XYZ file of C-alpha atoms in Angstrom:
414
model
C 44.840 51.229 5.891
C 48.432 51.758 5.736
C 50.546 51.192 3.161
C 52.319 47.770 4.420
C 48.923 47.004 4.458
C 48.048 47.607 1.452
C 51.958 45.783 0.183
C 51.107 42.644 1.577
C 47.525 42.083 0.374
C 48.405 42.365 -3.369
C 51.356 40.068 -2.307
C 49.065 37.341 -0.934
C 46.218 37.722 -3.730
C 49.617 37.670 -5.840
C 50.667 34.327 -4.739
C 46.836 32.543 -4.411
C 46.274 33.893 -8.043
C 49.957 32.198 -8.312
C 49.324 28.824 -7.185
C 46.438 28.844 -8.923
C 47.386 29.208 -12.181
C 49.964 26.783 -11.353
C 47.110 24.065 -10.266
C 45.514 24.467 -13.802
C 48.180 24.573 -15.690
C 49.625 20.591 -13.930
C 46.341 20.007 -14.425
C 45.499 21.103 -18.575
C 49.220 18.981 -18.031
C 47.796 15.982 -16.760
C 44.512 16.295 -19.159
C 47.250 16.394 -22.118
C 49.388 13.527 -20.763
C 46.110 11.016 -20.569
C 44.709 12.275 -23.986
C 48.110 11.397 -25.699
C 48.013 8.652 -23.593
C 44.699 6.778 -24.405
C 44.059 8.276 -27.810
C 47.243 7.763 -29.626
C 50.305 5.393 -27.561
C 47.384 2.448 -26.817
C 46.386 2.607 -29.997
C 49.434 2.640 -31.597
C 51.095 -0.152 -28.486
C 48.374 -2.714 -28.574
C 46.860 -4.731 -30.954
C 42.698 -5.373 -32.288
C 41.744 -7.500 -29.425
C 43.673 -6.102 -26.721
C 42.314 -2.765 -28.005
C 39.073 -3.714 -27.598
C 39.324 -5.337 -23.932
C 41.093 -2.434 -22.989
C 38.435 -0.583 -24.261
C 35.809 -2.589 -21.843
C 38.124 -1.909 -18.677
C 37.455 2.056 -19.948
C 33.428 1.232 -19.150
C 34.278 0.474 -15.757
C 36.263 3.107 -15.443
C 33.325 5.353 -16.718
C 31.043 4.230 -14.678
C 33.384 4.386 -10.977
C 33.739 7.436 -11.880
C 30.201 8.606 -11.321
C 30.508 6.040 -8.238
C 33.708 8.701 -7.034
C 30.908 11.567 -6.887
C 27.885 10.191 -5.582
C 29.555 7.555 -2.645
C 32.754 8.987 -2.310
C 31.810 13.649 -2.219
C 28.377 12.377 -1.355
C 28.461 9.428 0.778
C 25.964 7.642 -0.403
C 26.529 3.594 -1.107
C 25.582 2.821 -4.448
C 25.067 -0.919 -5.010
C 22.737 -0.628 -7.678
C 24.578 0.975 -10.363
C 24.652 -2.486 -12.047
C 20.640 -1.575 -12.876
C 21.791 1.799 -14.743
C 24.795 0.227 -16.511
C 22.047 -2.461 -17.773
C 19.904 -0.495 -19.277
C 22.064 1.974 -21.394
C 23.039 -1.648 -22.446
C 20.362 -3.144 -23.006
C 18.953 0.010 -24.681
C 21.573 -0.181 -26.837
C 21.544 -3.850 -27.808
C 18.028 -3.882 -28.482
C 18.679 -0.939 -31.151
C 21.462 -3.516 -32.799
C 19.661 -6.236 -33.158
C 16.845 -4.481 -34.822
C 19.240 -2.695 -37.006
C 21.071 -6.064 -37.911
C 17.498 -7.412 -38.502
C 17.005 -4.043 -41.356
C 20.164 -4.801 -42.145
C 20.914 -8.934 -42.994
C 17.960 -10.106 -42.031
C 15.427 -8.224 -44.190
C 12.365 -9.116 -41.620
C 13.179 -6.061 -39.287
C 12.148 -9.159 -36.655
C 15.643 -9.781 -34.053
C 16.546 -13.678 -34.703
C 16.093 -14.621 -30.935
C 12.328 -13.250 -31.226
C 11.291 -15.867 -34.264
C 12.909 -18.848 -32.318
C 11.649 -17.439 -28.517
C 8.928 -15.381 -29.225
C 5.755 -14.600 -31.169
C 7.672 -13.609 -34.645
C 6.838 -9.754 -33.967
C 8.400 -6.786 -32.685
C 6.643 -6.207 -29.180
C 5.722 -2.250 -29.680
C 8.559 -1.032 -26.445
C 10.998 -2.098 -28.688
C 9.769 0.673 -31.880
C 10.874 3.624 -31.157
C 14.403 2.129 -30.523
C 15.012 1.323 -34.635
C 15.987 5.453 -34.759
C 19.369 5.996 -34.051
C 19.132 9.060 -32.516
C 15.798 8.199 -29.897
C 18.435 5.662 -28.666
C 21.069 7.915 -27.791
C 18.583 10.190 -26.295
C 16.917 7.134 -24.250
C 20.756 5.511 -23.257
C 21.139 8.897 -21.487
C 17.618 9.983 -20.155
C 15.875 6.555 -19.135
C 19.227 5.610 -17.191
C 18.389 9.659 -15.886
C 14.701 9.549 -14.983
C 15.018 6.125 -13.386
C 17.375 7.845 -10.680
C 15.617 10.066 -10.426
C 11.903 8.429 -9.145
C 14.446 6.741 -7.143
C 15.668 9.786 -5.432
C 13.174 11.432 -4.801
C 11.190 8.785 -3.129
C 14.001 7.526 -1.317
C 15.764 10.887 0.151
C 12.656 12.371 0.873
C 11.913 10.535 3.003
C 15.952 11.030 5.023
C 16.537 6.784 3.728
C 21.035 6.609 3.670
C 23.281 4.499 5.160
C 23.224 0.956 5.826
C 19.477 1.732 4.368
C 19.891 2.802 1.112
C 22.656 0.582 -0.054
C 20.370 -2.434 0.655
C 17.732 -0.882 -1.081
C 19.989 -0.409 -4.001
C 20.951 -3.699 -3.578
C 17.669 -5.185 -3.760
C 16.899 -3.306 -7.162
C 19.683 -4.386 -8.692
C 18.860 -8.149 -7.484
C 15.444 -7.420 -8.971
C 16.524 -5.958 -12.517
C 18.414 -9.337 -13.282
C 15.484 -11.237 -11.808
C 13.525 -9.166 -14.555
C 15.543 -9.425 -17.481
C 16.376 -13.327 -16.612
C 12.192 -14.020 -16.847
C 11.603 -12.623 -20.184
C 13.503 -14.673 -22.497
C 10.776 -13.835 -25.397
C 11.850 -9.732 -25.727
C 14.570 -9.630 -23.668
C 16.590 -12.967 -24.679
C 16.817 -14.269 -20.661
C 19.937 -15.790 -18.658
C 21.430 -15.854 -22.594
C 20.880 -12.354 -23.039
C 21.616 -10.134 -26.301
C 24.520 -11.358 -28.268
C 25.799 -11.382 -31.880
C 25.803 -7.627 -33.147
C 27.027 -6.296 -36.986
C 26.825 -3.430 -36.692
C 26.886 0.238 -34.681
C 24.768 2.554 -36.718
C 25.781 0.900 -39.662
C 29.710 0.604 -39.332
C 30.421 -3.080 -40.173
C 32.083 -4.781 -36.339
C 34.368 -6.452 -38.108
C 36.020 -4.440 -39.635
C 39.101 -3.440 -37.096
C 39.264 0.400 -38.176
C 35.722 -0.384 -36.944
C 36.920 -1.555 -33.824
C 39.430 1.215 -33.329
C 36.849 4.349 -33.130
C 34.510 2.789 -31.242
C 37.778 2.366 -28.565
C 38.152 6.272 -29.251
C 34.756 6.565 -28.441
C 34.999 5.121 -25.690
C 38.731 6.550 -24.186
C 37.129 11.169 -25.039
C 34.664 9.339 -23.133
C 35.932 8.318 -20.526
C 38.176 11.733 -20.639
C 35.025 14.171 -20.743
C 33.168 12.379 -17.588
C 36.705 12.954 -15.732
C 36.433 16.717 -16.729
C 33.389 16.552 -15.638
C 33.309 15.476 -12.521
C 35.741 16.717 -11.773
C 35.410 20.463 -12.324
C 31.642 19.713 -10.210
C 34.046 18.967 -7.014
C 35.857 22.101 -7.772
C 32.715 23.664 -7.537
C 30.144 25.836 -5.203
C 27.806 22.902 -6.138
C 30.579 20.542 -4.570
C 30.860 22.443 -1.586
C 27.908 21.419 -0.622
C 28.329 18.365 -1.597
C 30.389 17.586 0.521
C 28.546 19.866 3.486
C 25.749 17.333 2.725
C 28.149 14.557 3.111
C 29.435 15.594 6.539
C 26.986 17.477 8.239
C 23.525 17.056 6.605
C 21.295 18.136 9.392
C 23.416 21.495 9.464
C 23.001 22.255 5.646
C 19.183 21.913 6.160
C 19.138 23.892 8.751
C 21.076 26.882 6.451
C 17.870 26.768 4.753
C 19.347 23.866 1.237
C 17.865 20.517 1.239
C 19.798 17.204 0.768
C 17.805 15.514 -0.973
C 17.821 17.724 -3.692
C 21.178 17.530 -3.555
C 21.437 13.961 -3.065
C 18.984 13.041 -5.798
C 21.510 15.915 -8.126
C 24.496 13.993 -7.988
C 22.855 10.239 -8.128
C 21.096 11.194 -11.435
C 24.703 12.369 -12.756
C 26.190 9.291 -11.555
C 23.045 7.138 -12.891
C 23.765 9.188 -16.387
C 27.562 7.927 -16.634
C 26.638 4.064 -15.448
C 24.129 4.238 -18.446
C 26.693 6.090 -21.182
C 28.992 2.807 -20.241
C 26.525 0.206 -21.652
C 25.852 1.305 -23.792
C 29.688 1.972 -25.337
C 29.861 -2.033 -23.305
C 27.811 -3.641 -25.730
C 29.343 -2.823 -28.822
C 32.718 -3.106 -27.077
C 32.161 -6.754 -25.928
C 29.550 -7.947 -28.257
C 27.023 -9.102 -26.075
C 25.110 -8.346 -22.876
C 23.390 -9.962 -19.843
C 21.557 -10.514 -16.456
C 25.125 -11.277 -15.574
C 26.490 -7.780 -16.462
C 24.001 -5.950 -14.506
C 23.747 -7.216 -11.498
C 24.216 -7.548 -7.666
C 28.233 -8.912 -8.758
C 28.720 -6.700 -11.136
C 27.416 -3.743 -8.792
C 29.790 -4.643 -5.481
C 32.492 -5.165 -8.145
C 32.117 -1.844 -9.550
C 32.689 -0.451 -5.869
C 35.734 -2.185 -5.176
C 37.541 -0.638 -7.941
C 36.943 2.971 -6.080
C 37.232 2.100 -2.788
C 40.569 0.562 -3.773
C 40.871 3.157 -6.243
C 40.262 6.074 -3.663
C 36.477 7.016 -3.588
C 37.093 11.488 -2.824
C 39.484 11.991 -5.597
C 39.455 12.486 -9.505
C 41.188 10.175 -10.527
C 41.257 7.325 -7.852
C 38.335 5.599 -9.047
C 39.682 5.309 -12.772
C 41.980 3.926 -11.587
C 41.234 1.613 -8.884
C 38.559 0.140 -11.870
C 41.360 -0.376 -14.009
C 43.872 -1.382 -11.890
C 40.734 -4.455 -10.578
C 39.276 -5.338 -14.419
C 43.605 -5.810 -15.561
C 43.636 -8.123 -12.202
C 40.824 -9.944 -12.905
C 41.165 -10.411 -16.418
C 44.633 -11.678 -15.928
C 44.322 -13.943 -12.805
C 41.293 -15.006 -12.737
C 41.956 -16.658 -16.516
C 45.360 -18.080 -14.263
C 44.121 -18.706 -11.225
C 39.916 -18.910 -11.383
C 39.162 -19.906 -7.847
C 41.532 -17.745 -6.733
C 40.528 -14.393 -7.788
C 37.300 -13.991 -5.955
C 39.434 -14.127 -2.337
C 42.404 -12.026 -3.956
C 39.643 -9.621 -4.650
C 37.488 -9.698 -1.193
C 41.520 -9.490 0.614
C 42.762 -6.328 -1.137
C 39.559 -5.162 -0.724
C 39.910 -6.140 2.844
C 43.025 -4.501 3.824
C 42.366 -1.064 1.202
C 39.166 -0.476 4.240
C 41.074 -1.708 7.275
C 44.296 0.195 7.111
C 44.358 2.494 4.212
C 40.704 3.608 4.440
C 41.302 6.812 1.669
C 42.048 4.165 -0.345
C 46.077 3.747 -3.140
C 45.160 7.542 -4.344
C 45.493 8.840 -0.954
C 49.144 6.776 -0.626
C 51.508 9.149 -1.519
C 50.137 11.982 1.736
C 50.264 9.096 4.125
C 53.602 8.414 3.476
C 54.307 12.008 3.227
C 52.841 12.599 6.690
C 54.806 9.843 8.258
C 58.129 11.504 6.813
C 57.168 14.474 8.292
C 56.836 12.663 11.114
C 59.532 11.471 11.088
C 61.611 14.374 10.650
C 60.137 16.563 13.664
C 60.976 13.580 15.805
C 64.358 13.289 14.811
C 64.623 18.135 14.640
C 63.129 17.342 18.513
C 65.817 15.168 19.669
C 68.402 16.924 18.103
C 68.049 20.097 20.074
C 67.638 17.803 23.316
C 70.458 17.257 22.792
C 72.164 14.165 25.077
C 71.854 13.608 28.945
C 73.659 14.933 31.087
C 73.975 14.189 34.608
C 72.497 16.063 37.032
C 74.422 18.730 39.369
C 75.808 17.319 43.128
C 72.547 18.421 45.210
C 74.437 20.629 48.717
C 73.778 19.077 52.432
C 70.115 20.080 53.664
C 71.235 23.287 55.823
C 69.055 23.470 58.573
C 67.132 26.631 59.457
C 67.522 29.100 61.176
C 65.239 30.319 64.571
C 62.292 32.721 63.704
C 63.623 36.068 64.764
C 60.113 37.725 66.009
C 59.979 41.329 64.553
C 58.267 43.419 67.630
C 60.423 42.041 70.288
C 58.888 41.831 73.641
C 58.631 44.299 76.075
C 58.218 41.898 79.152
C 61.782 40.493 78.360
C 63.277 43.740 78.063
C 62.835 44.592 81.713
C 65.455 42.645 83.688
C 67.779 43.532 82.002
C 66.437 47.147 81.569
C 67.100 47.033 85.519
C 70.448 45.407 85.417
C 71.708 48.783 83.412
C 70.334 50.690 86.620
C 73.150 52.492 89.011
């Protein structure tokens, strides 16, 4: 290997290493700015009520990160994330109702069970009296349900529209199941009236700020984990499964296993978000876990940009803030505005708002290239006059005919 080749290889490696360091520095700077904004600026500037409302939006953003992994990177259109969101939320709500009954009621029986039920706590409620069991169940129960569903669905190679319809049907069935259990889940009214959260008084503004900070920290951790997964070898394999599933299967990988892993991760994120949603909002009902909330989660991800890290977060926050502000002023108009925004983004900007800078950059480069080509060609000039056509000269034979030379030879004789 020549010295020039070694130098060029070393220089290319150094350049790649420098760009990698710069990108890592940019990512760290972005995370630091987001942490300052969420953990310092928002608690200092927003009142307690607005801070709790913003914490609710952050819960939606946590769900959106999981949908971005499953749909944007894995190609799985998950229309049933409300199931896992509801599982985490109802598990936390059951623990909080049992804790309130023990702290303030003394009997250990939630108030709605004394009104609508037999006055006794069901056996499957009892494990959730323990805070440790509750925290573990918030993570494990949605993950196990997603694992069973994923293996049952993806092993049979169900994908595309069929998977989307099936997941949406699961969300609808889950909401109907909750409505029919008035004595154990509160029915259509849901569970509400919480007064404590792991021993902390929810009426205290300091504890409400603590809940918001906890939600913000969880969102930052989830975004960091999602970015690390996207830029890993598993993330590349996930994109390959999305684009060329049969080729990945031919190479020896099992696409069903890859999809199931991401589906479980998205379900765990949704379950954690639901568990944080309950103490922040103070209520959980079937209206928060059915088909409509699942579609609302998806709309935020599509508008923000499903294939990026921050796109789902920003899209979910933007849609939630717009819904809160516009629904109060125009309650009957918001649904049409939401549908119109979804149609416009999908039709004219399929990559979401996160792809807008790249689209504008391509348009700018194309305009510059067209302008440079026009300047290089210069102004059009008049064509030179065409000379008149000249008749072709008669063809001359390369070999003279001997018969033609005979008379001339006779004339030259004396």
